[in-house]
CSV table of C-alpha atoms in Angstrom, one decimal:
chain,number,residue,atom,x,y,z
A,8,ASP,CA,10.5,6.0,5.6
A,9,PHE,CA,8.4,8.1,8.0
A,10,ARG,CA,10.1,9.7,11.0
A,11,ARG,CA,10.1,12.7,13.3
A,12,THR,CA,13.2,14.8,12.9
A,13,GLN,CA,15.4,16.3,15.7
A,14,THR,CA,13.7,19.7,15.0
A,15,GLY,CA,10.3,18.2,15.8
A,16,ASN,CA,9.0,18.2,12.2
A,17,LEU,CA,7.9,15.1,10.3
A,18,ARG,CA,9.6,13.7,7.2
A,19,LEU,CA,8.3,11.2,4.8
A,20,THR,CA,10.7,9.7,2.2
A,21,TYR,CA,9.8,7.6,-0.8
A,22,SER,CA,12.7,6.0,-2.5
A,23,VAL,CA,13.3,3.6,-5.5
A,24,SER,CA,16.4,2.3,-7.3
A,25,HIS,CA,16.6,3.6,-10.9
A,26,ARG,CA,19.6,2.5,-13.0
A,27,ASN,CA,22.7,3.5,-11.0
A,28,ASP,CA,20.9,6.0,-8.8
A,29,THR,CA,18.3,6.1,-6.0
A,30,CYS,CA,15.4,8.4,-6.8
A,31,LYS,CA,13.7,10.0,-3.8
A,32,THR,CA,10.7,12.1,-3.0
A,33,VAL,CA,11.0,13.8,0.4
A,34,ILE,CA,8.0,15.5,2.0
A,35,HIS,CA,8.6,17.8,5.0
A,36,PHE,CA,5.5,18.2,7.2
A,37,GLU,CA,5.1,21.2,9.5
A,38,CYS,CA,2.4,21.7,12.1
A,39,HIS,CA,0.1,24.5,11.2
A,40,PRO,CA,-3.1,24.5,13.4
A,41,GLY,CA,-4.8,27.0,11.1
A,42,LYS,CA,-4.6,24.7,8.0
A,43,PRO,CA,-6.9,21.7,8.6
A,44,VAL,CA,-5.5,19.7,5.7
A,45,GLY,CA,-3.2,21.9,3.6
A,46,HIS,CA,-1.6,20.6,0.4
A,47,PRO,CA,1.9,19.6,-0.8
A,48,VAL,CA,4.1,22.4,-2.3
A,49,PHE,CA,7.0,21.7,-4.5
A,50,VAL,CA,10.3,23.2,-3.1
A,51,GLU,CA,13.2,22.1,-5.3
A,52,LYS,CA,14.9,19.3,-7.3
A,53,LEU,CA,18.3,18.7,-5.7
A,54,SER,CA,21.2,19.5,-8.0
A,55,SER,CA,23.2,16.8,-6.2
A,56,SER,CA,20.9,14.1,-7.3
A,57,PRO,CA,19.3,13.6,-10.8
A,58,CYS,CA,16.0,12.5,-9.3
A,59,THR,CA,15.4,13.8,-5.8
A,60,TYR,CA,12.5,16.1,-5.3
A,61,ILE,CA,11.7,18.1,-2.1
A,62,PHE,CA,8.1,19.1,-1.0
A,63,GLU,CA,6.7,20.9,2.0
A,64,TRP,CA,3.3,20.3,3.5
A,65,HIS,CA,1.9,22.6,6.2
A,66,SER,CA,-1.1,21.0,7.9
A,67,ALA,CA,-2.9,20.7,11.3
A,68,LYS,CA,-2.7,16.9,10.7
A,69,ALA,CA,1.1,17.2,11.2
A,70,CYS,CA,0.6,18.4,14.8
A,71,PRO,CA,0.8,16.0,17.7
A,72,LEU,CA,-2.6,14.3,18.4
A,73,ASN,CA,-2.6,15.7,21.9
A,74,GLN,CA,-2.6,19.2,20.4
A,75,GLN,CA,-5.4,18.3,17.9
A,76,GLY,CA,-7.5,16.9,20.8
A,77,ALA,CA,-6.9,15.9,24.4
A,78,ALA,CA,-5.7,12.3,24.8
A,79,THR,CA,-7.5,10.0,27.2
A,80,SER,CA,-5.7,7.0,28.5
A,81,LEU,CA,-7.7,3.8,28.5
A,82,PRO,CA,-7.2,0.6,30.6
A,83,LYS,CA,-5.0,-2.0,29.0
A,84,GLY,CA,-5.9,-5.7,28.6
A,85,GLY,CA,-7.6,-7.9,26.0
A,86,GLY,CA,-8.6,-5.9,23.0
A,87,VAL,CA,-9.0,-2.6,24.7
A,88,ALA,CA,-7.4,0.5,23.2
A,89,GLN,CA,-4.2,2.0,24.6
A,90,ALA,CA,-5.3,5.6,24.1
A,91,SER,CA,-8.2,7.6,22.6
A,92,PHE,CA,-7.8,11.1,21.2
A,93,ALA,CA,-10.5,13.8,20.9
A,94,ASN,CA,-10.1,14.1,17.2
A,95,CYS,CA,-11.8,10.8,16.1
A,96,SER,CA,-8.6,8.8,16.5
A,97,VAL,CA,-7.8,5.8,18.7
A,98,MET,CA,-4.7,3.7,19.1
A,99,ASN,CA,-4.8,0.0,19.9
A,100,ARG,CA,-2.3,-1.9,22.0
A,101,SER,CA,-0.1,-2.7,19.0
A,102,GLY,CA,0.3,1.0,18.4
A,103,PHE,CA,-1.9,1.2,15.2
A,104,VAL,CA,-3.9,4.4,15.0
A,105,PHE,CA,-7.4,4.3,13.6
A,106,ASN,CA,-8.8,7.6,12.3
A,107,MET,CA,-12.4,8.1,11.3
A,108,TRP,CA,-12.1,11.8,10.5
A,109,SER,CA,-12.2,11.3,6.7
A,110,LEU,CA,-15.9,10.2,7.1
A,111,HIS,CA,-16.8,13.7,8.3
A,112,GLN,CA,-19.0,15.6,5.9
A,113,HIS,CA,-18.4,19.2,5.2
A,114,ALA,CA,-21.2,20.0,2.7
A,115,GLU,CA,-24.2,17.9,3.7
A,116,ASP,CA,-25.2,15.4,6.4
A,117,TYR,CA,-25.6,11.7,5.9
A,118,ILE,CA,-29.3,10.6,5.7
A,119,ILE,CA,-30.3,7.1,6.7
A,120,ASP,CA,-33.6,5.2,7.2
A,121,ASP,CA,-35.0,3.6,10.3
A,122,PRO,CA,-36.0,0.2,9.0
A,123,THR,CA,-38.4,-0.4,11.9
A,124,HIS,CA,-40.2,2.9,11.5
A,125,LYS,CA,-40.5,3.8,7.8
A,126,GLN,CA,-41.6,7.4,8.5
A,127,VAL,CA,-38.4,8.1,10.5
A,128,LYS,CA,-35.1,9.2,9.1
A,129,LEU,CA,-31.8,10.0,10.7
A,130,ARG,CA,-29.5,12.8,9.7
A,131,LEU,CA,-26.0,12.5,11.1
A,132,ASN,CA,-22.4,13.5,10.8
A,133,ILE,CA,-19.1,12.0,12.0
A,134,CYS,CA,-16.7,13.5,14.5
A,135,ASP,CA,-18.4,16.9,14.5
A,136,LYS,CA,-21.7,18.7,14.6
A,137,LEU,CA,-24.3,18.5,11.8
A,138,VAL,CA,-23.9,20.6,8.8
A,139,LYS,CA,-27.5,21.7,9.2
A,140,PRO,CA,-28.5,22.3,12.8
A,141,CYS,CA,-31.2,20.1,14.3
A,142,ALA,CA,-34.2,22.1,15.5
A,143,GLY,CA,-31.9,25.0,16.1
A,144,ASN,CA,-29.5,22.8,18.2
A,145,THR,CA,-26.0,23.6,17.0
A,146,LYS,CA,-24.4,20.9,19.2
A,147,SER,CA,-26.2,17.9,17.7
A,148,ALA,CA,-24.3,15.2,15.7
A,149,VAL,CA,-27.6,13.3,15.0
A,150,CYS,CA,-31.0,14.5,14.1
A,151,ILE,CA,-34.1,12.3,14.3
A,152,LEU,CA,-36.8,13.3,11.7
A,153,SER,CA,-40.3,12.0,12.4
A,154,GLY,CA,-43.7,13.4,11.4
A,155,GLY,CA,-42.2,16.6,10.1
A,156,GLU,CA,-40.5,17.3,13.5
A,157,GLU,CA,-36.9,17.2,14.4
A,158,ARG,CA,-35.2,16.3,17.7
A,159,SER,CA,-31.6,15.7,18.6
A,160,GLY,CA,-30.4,12.1,18.5
A,161,GLY,CA,-27.2,12.9,20.4
A,162,SER,CA,-24.6,15.5,21.0
A,163,VAL,CA,-21.1,15.9,19.4
A,164,ASN,CA,-18.4,13.5,20.6
A,165,LYS,CA,-15.0,13.1,19.0
A,166,SER,CA,-13.6,10.4,21.2
A,167,ILE,CA,-13.7,6.9,19.8
A,168,SER,CA,-13.3,3.7,21.8
A,169,TYR,CA,-11.9,0.4,20.6
A,170,PHE,CA,-12.6,-3.1,21.9
A,171,ASP,CA,-12.1,-6.5,20.2
A,172,GLY,CA,-11.9,-5.2,16.7
A,173,THR,CA,-14.8,-2.8,16.9
A,174,LEU,CA,-14.5,1.0,17.0
A,175,ARG,CA,-17.4,2.7,18.7
A,176,LEU,CA,-18.5,6.4,18.7
A,177,ILE,CA,-21.3,7.4,21.1
A,178,TYR,CA,-23.5,10.4,20.8
A,179,ASP,CA,-25.6,10.8,23.9
A,180,LEU,CA,-27.4,13.6,25.7
A,181,GLY,CA,-29.9,14.0,22.9
A,182,GLY,CA,-33.5,15.3,23.1
A,183,GLU,CA,-36.3,13.7,25.2
A,184,CYS,CA,-37.6,10.4,24.1
A,185,PRO,CA,-41.3,10.6,23.0
A,186,SER,CA,-42.2,7.3,24.7
A,187,ASP,CA,-40.4,8.2,28.0
A,188,LYS,CA,-39.6,11.8,28.8
A,189,SER,CA,-37.1,10.7,31.5
A,190,MET,CA,-34.9,9.2,28.8
A,191,LYS,CA,-32.5,11.1,26.4
A,192,ALA,CA,-31.9,10.1,22.8
A,193,LYS,CA,-28.7,8.3,22.2
A,194,THR,CA,-26.9,7.0,19.1
A,195,ILE,CA,-24.1,4.4,19.0
A,196,LEU,CA,-22.0,4.0,15.9
A,197,GLU,CA,-20.0,0.8,15.5
A,198,PHE,CA,-17.3,0.8,12.8
A,199,THR,CA,-16.2,-2.6,11.6
A,200,CYS,CA,-13.4,-3.7,9.2
A,201,ASP,CA,-14.5,-4.1,5.6
A,202,HIS,CA,-11.9,-4.1,2.8
A,203,SER,CA,-14.5,-4.4,0.0
A,204,SER,CA,-15.5,-0.8,-0.5
A,205,HIS,CA,-14.3,2.8,0.1
A,206,LYS,CA,-17.9,4.1,-0.2
A,207,THR,CA,-19.8,2.2,2.5
A,208,ARG,CA,-22.6,3.8,4.4
A,209,PRO,CA,-24.1,3.6,7.9
A,210,VAL,CA,-27.0,1.3,8.5
A,211,VAL,CA,-29.4,1.2,11.4
A,212,THR,CA,-29.1,-2.3,13.0
A,213,ASN,CA,-31.3,-1.7,16.2
A,214,SER,CA,-33.6,1.0,17.5
A,215,VAL,CA,-35.6,1.5,20.6
A,216,GLY,CA,-38.7,3.7,20.7
A,217,ARG,CA,-37.5,6.0,17.8
A,218,CYS,CA,-35.1,7.3,20.3
A,219,GLN,CA,-32.0,5.1,20.8
A,220,TYR,CA,-30.1,3.7,17.9
A,221,ILE,CA,-27.3,1.4,17.1
A,222,ILE,CA,-25.7,2.1,13.7
A,223,SER,CA,-23.3,-0.3,11.9
A,224,TRP,CA,-20.7,1.1,9.5
A,225,PRO,CA,-18.4,-1.3,7.7
A,226,THR,CA,-15.4,0.6,6.4
A,227,PRO,CA,-11.7,0.0,5.5
A,228,LEU,CA,-10.8,2.7,8.0
A,229,ALA,CA,-11.6,0.2,10.8
A,230,CYS,CA,-9.1,-2.3,9.4
A,231,GLN,CA,-5.6,-2.6,10.8
A,232,GLN,CA,-3.6,-2.1,7.6
A,233,ALA,CA,-0.4,-4.0,6.9
A,234,THR,CA,1.0,-1.2,4.8
A,235,VAL,CA,3.4,1.7,5.1
A,236,PRO,CA,2.7,3.1,8.6
A,237,CYS,CA,1.3,6.6,8.8
A,238,SER,CA,1.9,7.2,12.5
A,239,VAL,CA,5.1,8.0,14.3
A,240,SER,CA,6.0,8.9,17.9
A,241,GLY,CA,8.7,11.1,19.3
A,242,GLY,CA,9.4,13.5,22.1
A,243,GLY,CA,6.5,12.0,24.0
A,244,ASP,CA,4.0,12.9,21.2
A,245,LEU,CA,2.1,10.8,18.7
A,246,TYR,CA,1.6,11.9,15.1
A,247,ASP,CA,-0.8,10.5,12.5
A,248,LEU,CA,-1.0,11.5,8.9
A,249,SER,CA,-3.6,8.9,7.8
A,250,PRO,CA,-6.3,11.6,7.4
A,251,LEU,CA,-4.2,13.0,4.4
A,252,HIS,CA,-4.6,9.7,2.5
A,253,LEU,CA,-6.8,9.8,-0.5
A,254,PRO,CA,-8.5,6.5,-1.1
A,255,HIS,CA,-9.0,7.4,-4.7
A,256,GLY,CA,-6.9,9.8,-6.9
A,257,TYR,CA,-3.8,11.6,-5.7
A,258,TRP,CA,-2.6,15.0,-4.6
């Protein structure tokens, strides 16, 4: 049971019947912008119940999405999203929230090959700037490496669009294209649903002039899960705790 309380905090309750009792684990989430993820902290075991445990979790992920990043309304109709949020989240018309933030790298950038030009590699990150700046550009999210030189393949963007089952993240306003100085480098990432693996990687599917790229990324994060919902609305705000999910292991 996941809900927003009258005080504005979030409460997640797991319960199971055990003998003659109902055992519960209750997690109270509080919005703390200064703690990007945070961690659960044990508070108490209720004396009134033999198996009810209380935890607290302070995290920026417990803040409304419109506080984590400004929301942008999108036109309704067909498979178009209902709202996109500037924190790598997007909500479809059925109210399901997709969040790509867990693909963000903190220690090192992703490195992928350009299959058309063997001497070219791309260095990229998701939902934020590169870990290592590209040719001194601290606003790049993609770096094109060719012949020992670097140029930006697109600037940071945290707003994802959704249409007909495909999530799209566009990095534009990159460096000049070597074949046409009037064009700017651009990278389009397309996330598609793939339940098969939690360790999928980006693959270049199309490139134009070592300057504009389309990258495909199959991932379970792009699948609309039929599991316990991790998003809830209340007071005109939308909350999403899916970035706290660990695909492997536990807290």
